[in-house]
Amino acid sequence: MVQLSRSVILVWNGLELCIDWLSAVRQVYIELTKFFVWIIGTSVVYKPGIIIGGRIEHDCGTARSIGYFLEPLVALTPFSKTPTVLVLQGITTDNIDLSVDTIRTVILPQLKRFGISENLELKITKRGAPPLGGGEVIFSCPNVRQLKPVQFTDEGRIKRIRGIAYCTRVSPQTANRIVESARSVLNRYIPDVYIYTDVYKGAESGKSPGFALSLVAESTSDVLISAEKAAEKGQTPEDVGLIASKMLLNEIRKGGCVDSPSQWLNLLLMVLAPEDVGKIRIGKMTAFTVQFLRDLKQCFGVSFKIKPEASSQTILMACVGIGYVNHNKKAS
């Protein structure tokens, strides 16, 4: 059951987007899930049910990219009753939300560290650049009964940088120009740099022309640091390559075993892990992470021990998990 006020939706587009996101999340639950929007004001009351999983298709629209919907669903679907297959349509890369490339190359490997690994996959079947989108991804996630505790504190040294330069409905040379521009910066830092080019044509290229670059730096201790940039109006392929490269080097400079966009996910999974001490090293704490720590305290009653280390300018985060068990999954 969903109760909406049409007038509220027309007044505040942000609330409409929130409702659209809740509609996507609601599809992974059974009928116990409800959310209400009060006619007076902009309050949303959400009452989740049991996460059921299964195969779900959702059109994410063009207000936000697929990453806006997929990022929180990545944290929910491992605790479903059955394995989940999500088919999401929309924009695959923009400059607001995580791109599907970064989710595939950085977020999913982090899930595997917590024991979510079997049949975990994200396929990009169609690219969709803003503003019209037209992309499609298929996310497959297993269901687990319980997570594994994690102690991830060794940053290691950056040993290689990989990336994907994609373009849709533009000249194939665009991707090569992005690569050359990025390498002109990154090769000064490390010689092992390889950026793949991904050129889409026809039905797989979405509805709008566009190009972007997603970069990942990997350390000797399997740390993954990401940065990405999608082309905006007036920007050349060379601009995209330079900006993304500098963003990656800045993210590496911050230190830590996870990058800024994935701090929250690792902290959440540490809280849900077995009743053992979990530790992780992060770089500069984002404003989102600060608020998220308050939310974790309010929702789960878990506080983190925060230990800044001046020598590495990083922060050691530690907590004892609540031992969450997914009782919907039968014990094997």
XYZ file of C-alpha atoms in Angstrom:
332
model
C 0.000 0.000 0.000
C 1.393 3.402 -0.968
C -0.282 6.685 -0.078
C 0.970 9.723 -2.007
C -0.026 13.358 -2.252
C 0.158 14.445 -5.865
C 0.385 18.102 -4.860
C 3.456 17.445 -2.720
C 5.168 15.662 -5.622
C 4.553 18.622 -7.880
C 5.878 21.084 -5.304
C 9.119 19.312 -4.431
C 10.901 17.233 -7.058
C 13.340 15.997 -4.401
C 10.538 14.186 -2.617
C 9.397 12.644 -5.895
C 12.928 11.307 -6.363
C 12.876 9.931 -2.821
C 9.596 8.162 -3.554
C 11.028 6.754 -6.781
C 13.984 5.370 -4.828
C 11.696 3.867 -2.192
C 9.635 2.279 -4.960
C 12.764 0.571 -6.266
C 13.734 -0.618 -2.793
C 10.180 -1.782 -2.095
C 10.363 -4.246 -4.971
C 12.967 -6.343 -3.147
C 10.614 -6.716 -0.164
C 7.367 -8.659 0.248
C 3.929 -7.178 0.927
C 4.748 -6.151 4.516
C 6.583 -3.103 3.214
C 4.796 0.243 3.386
C 5.732 3.874 3.100
C 3.624 6.956 3.637
C 4.013 10.596 2.646
C 2.211 13.110 4.823
C 0.157 15.644 2.854
C 1.306 18.464 5.159
C 5.078 18.802 5.096
C 7.668 16.552 3.486
C 7.987 13.669 5.960
C 8.416 10.108 4.760
C 7.635 7.167 7.054
C 9.037 3.882 5.788
C 8.205 0.496 7.330
C 10.277 -2.268 5.679
C 9.256 -5.890 5.552
C 11.247 -9.036 4.792
C 13.729 -8.795 1.934
C 12.508 -11.387 -0.556
C 14.922 -10.956 -3.486
C 14.253 -12.694 -6.793
C 14.327 -11.120 -10.256
C 13.310 -7.466 -10.356
C 13.235 -4.906 -13.167
C 13.098 -1.168 -12.543
C 13.343 1.919 -14.735
C 15.447 4.426 -12.794
C 14.408 7.365 -14.968
C 16.773 10.212 -15.834
C 16.686 12.430 -12.727
C 19.528 10.409 -11.166
C 21.787 7.667 -12.455
C 21.494 3.923 -11.854
C 24.181 4.190 -9.171
C 21.822 6.242 -6.988
C 19.477 3.258 -6.806
C 22.020 0.443 -6.939
C 24.440 1.623 -4.256
C 22.044 1.151 -1.279
C 20.539 -1.978 -2.836
C 24.019 -3.519 -2.818
C 23.885 -3.301 0.982
C 20.367 -4.778 1.223
C 20.266 -7.671 -1.224
C 22.808 -9.945 0.554
C 20.250 -10.327 3.350
C 17.360 -11.423 1.144
C 15.369 -14.647 1.375
C 16.487 -15.771 -2.090
C 19.327 -14.657 -4.402
C 18.587 -11.396 -6.194
C 18.826 -10.392 -9.853
C 18.207 -6.690 -10.505
C 17.714 -5.320 -14.014
C 18.004 -1.530 -13.875
C 17.573 0.894 -16.775
C 18.678 4.510 -16.951
C 21.852 6.600 -16.882
C 24.964 4.518 -16.217
C 27.432 7.346 -15.485
C 27.113 10.952 -14.339
C 28.960 13.331 -12.010
C 26.554 13.031 -9.082
C 26.354 9.340 -8.165
C 28.721 6.394 -8.352
C 28.975 4.989 -11.855
C 28.182 1.363 -12.570
C 31.858 0.890 -13.480
C 33.047 1.916 -10.015
C 30.406 -0.246 -8.347
C 31.588 -3.217 -10.417
C 35.347 -2.702 -9.956
C 35.491 -1.357 -6.380
C 32.282 -1.914 -4.401
C 31.738 -5.574 -5.324
C 35.298 -6.642 -4.362
C 34.706 -4.995 -0.982
C 31.568 -7.094 -0.510
C 33.618 -10.219 -1.194
C 35.893 -9.316 1.696
C 32.889 -9.704 4.023
C 32.009 -13.135 2.611
C 29.547 -12.086 -0.109
C 31.194 -13.647 -3.123
C 29.400 -16.557 -4.795
C 27.658 -15.485 -8.037
C 28.202 -11.792 -7.226
C 28.263 -9.966 -10.556
C 27.371 -6.738 -12.327
C 26.957 -6.798 -16.116
C 26.708 -3.615 -18.170
C 24.548 -4.595 -21.143
C 23.897 -1.053 -22.415
C 25.554 2.294 -21.794
C 23.395 5.315 -21.095
C 24.835 8.834 -20.981
C 22.903 11.828 -19.644
C 20.496 13.419 -20.241
C 18.359 10.697 -21.869
C 20.059 7.572 -20.513
C 19.000 4.347 -22.154
C 21.540 2.177 -20.350
C 20.939 -1.156 -18.653
C 22.756 -3.234 -16.057
C 22.112 -6.645 -14.517
C 23.158 -7.043 -10.882
C 23.288 -10.565 -9.440
C 23.788 -11.008 -5.701
C 23.729 -14.130 -3.513
C 22.033 -14.205 -0.142
C 24.153 -14.931 2.919
C 23.263 -16.036 6.415
C 26.017 -14.103 8.159
C 28.939 -11.860 7.250
C 32.595 -12.400 8.036
C 34.484 -10.079 10.413
C 37.082 -7.899 8.725
C 40.351 -6.379 9.876
C 41.703 -4.332 6.998
C 44.399 -1.923 8.142
C 47.360 -2.407 5.786
C 47.324 0.209 3.021
C 50.264 -1.229 1.121
C 51.748 0.631 -1.844
C 50.050 1.420 -5.125
C 51.284 -1.118 -7.674
C 49.076 -0.467 -10.691
C 46.300 1.684 -12.091
C 43.533 0.392 -14.329
C 40.638 2.158 -15.947
C 37.833 2.187 -18.495
C 37.328 5.010 -20.979
C 33.965 4.656 -22.675
C 32.138 6.629 -25.308
C 28.681 6.380 -26.861
C 27.387 7.905 -30.089
C 30.626 9.836 -30.689
C 33.808 9.125 -32.641
C 35.674 6.005 -31.411
C 38.817 8.163 -31.254
C 37.264 9.957 -28.290
C 38.125 7.079 -25.960
C 41.728 7.010 -27.198
C 42.076 10.742 -26.552
C 40.860 10.235 -22.980
C 43.427 7.474 -22.437
C 46.339 9.526 -23.776
C 45.402 12.485 -21.615
C 45.082 10.372 -18.458
C 48.362 8.557 -19.038
C 50.202 11.868 -19.424
C 49.461 12.484 -15.736
C 49.388 8.992 -14.225
C 52.622 7.720 -15.788
C 54.505 10.359 -13.815
C 53.285 8.594 -10.677
C 53.572 4.928 -11.660
C 54.547 3.117 -14.895
C 51.975 0.306 -14.674
C 48.942 2.112 -16.102
C 46.485 0.451 -18.466
C 43.170 1.968 -19.474
C 40.716 -0.032 -21.576
C 38.617 1.637 -24.243
C 34.947 0.730 -24.441
C 33.166 1.995 -27.550
C 29.423 1.396 -27.808
C 27.383 1.580 -31.006
C 23.810 0.941 -32.045
C 21.233 -0.225 -29.525
C 23.871 -0.703 -26.812
C 24.930 2.953 -26.911
C 21.870 4.411 -25.215
C 19.969 7.520 -26.233
C 22.539 10.295 -25.764
C 26.129 10.926 -26.871
C 28.686 11.000 -24.081
C 32.022 9.816 -22.748
C 33.599 9.222 -19.345
C 36.595 7.739 -17.542
C 36.626 5.452 -14.501
C 39.971 4.799 -12.768
C 41.015 2.334 -10.055
C 44.350 2.208 -8.239
C 45.272 -1.134 -6.658
C 47.828 -1.550 -3.872
C 50.039 -4.449 -2.827
C 47.526 -5.248 -0.052
C 44.491 -5.264 -2.407
C 43.330 -1.764 -1.494
C 41.144 -0.278 -4.254
C 40.954 3.504 -4.703
C 38.676 4.971 -7.366
C 37.938 8.206 -9.187
C 35.733 8.973 -12.166
C 34.670 11.786 -14.420
C 31.881 12.079 -16.985
C 31.994 14.706 -19.702
C 29.992 17.868 -19.145
C 28.930 20.464 -21.676
C 31.949 22.086 -23.302
C 34.507 19.589 -21.977
C 36.863 17.775 -24.339
C 38.104 14.180 -23.964
C 41.444 15.631 -22.836
C 39.688 17.550 -20.058
C 37.985 14.386 -18.828
C 41.269 12.455 -18.763
C 43.145 15.173 -16.880
C 40.410 15.813 -14.324
C 39.835 12.118 -13.546
C 43.581 11.482 -13.177
C 44.053 14.369 -10.759
C 40.999 13.237 -8.794
C 42.510 9.753 -8.450
C 45.873 11.068 -7.258
C 44.088 13.264 -4.724
C 42.113 10.264 -3.460
C 45.332 8.243 -3.142
C 46.891 11.109 -1.187
C 44.120 10.879 1.432
C 45.257 7.351 2.320
C 43.215 4.588 3.886
C 42.163 1.092 2.835
C 38.909 2.262 1.238
C 38.163 5.364 -0.803
C 35.821 8.164 0.244
C 32.631 6.975 -1.549
C 32.785 3.486 -0.016
C 33.520 4.435 3.608
C 29.871 4.137 4.637
C 29.352 0.672 3.160
C 32.351 -0.831 4.938
C 31.324 0.704 8.267
C 27.783 -0.661 7.870
C 28.987 -4.181 7.108
C 31.380 -4.034 10.078
C 28.404 -3.246 12.329
C 26.378 -6.163 10.914
C 29.308 -8.595 11.161
C 29.656 -11.259 13.911
C 30.270 -10.207 17.511
C 33.982 -9.777 17.043
C 36.246 -6.761 16.723
C 36.352 -5.353 13.205
C 38.945 -2.804 12.126
C 39.442 -0.733 9.017
C 41.694 2.173 8.111
C 40.155 5.111 6.285
C 41.507 8.392 4.975
C 39.918 11.773 5.547
C 36.423 11.232 6.919
C 33.721 12.717 4.712
C 30.783 14.729 6.053
C 28.496 11.919 4.902
C 30.499 9.397 6.944
C 30.289 11.590 10.057
C 26.499 11.685 9.815
C 26.354 7.990 8.945
C 28.221 7.138 12.155
C 25.515 8.993 14.086
C 22.855 7.027 12.211
C 24.586 3.716 13.004
C 24.650 4.669 16.682
C 20.949 5.522 16.621
C 19.824 2.453 14.644
C 22.113 -0.272 15.998
C 23.493 1.193 19.227
C 27.048 0.657 17.986
C 29.822 3.182 18.572
C 33.160 3.122 16.795
C 36.526 3.602 18.411
C 38.161 6.306 16.311
C 41.940 6.539 16.452
C 43.629 9.159 14.232
C 47.217 8.344 13.298
C 49.337 11.407 12.639
C 52.166 9.492 10.974
C 49.999 8.286 8.086
C 47.269 10.949 8.408
C 44.681 8.175 8.421
C 42.013 7.068 10.886
C 41.715 3.597 12.404
C 38.053 2.659 12.890
C 37.126 -0.249 15.176
C 33.864 -1.675 16.482
C 32.254 -4.878 17.751
C 29.627 -6.230 15.359
C 26.059 -6.977 16.413
C 26.164 -10.494 14.963
C 23.266 -9.995 12.564
C 21.907 -13.275 11.184
C 19.742 -13.511 8.079
C 17.155 -15.979 9.400
C 15.299 -15.879 6.078
C 18.099 -17.909 4.510
C 18.074 -21.551 5.459
C 21.224 -22.835 7.109
C 23.163 -25.053 4.709
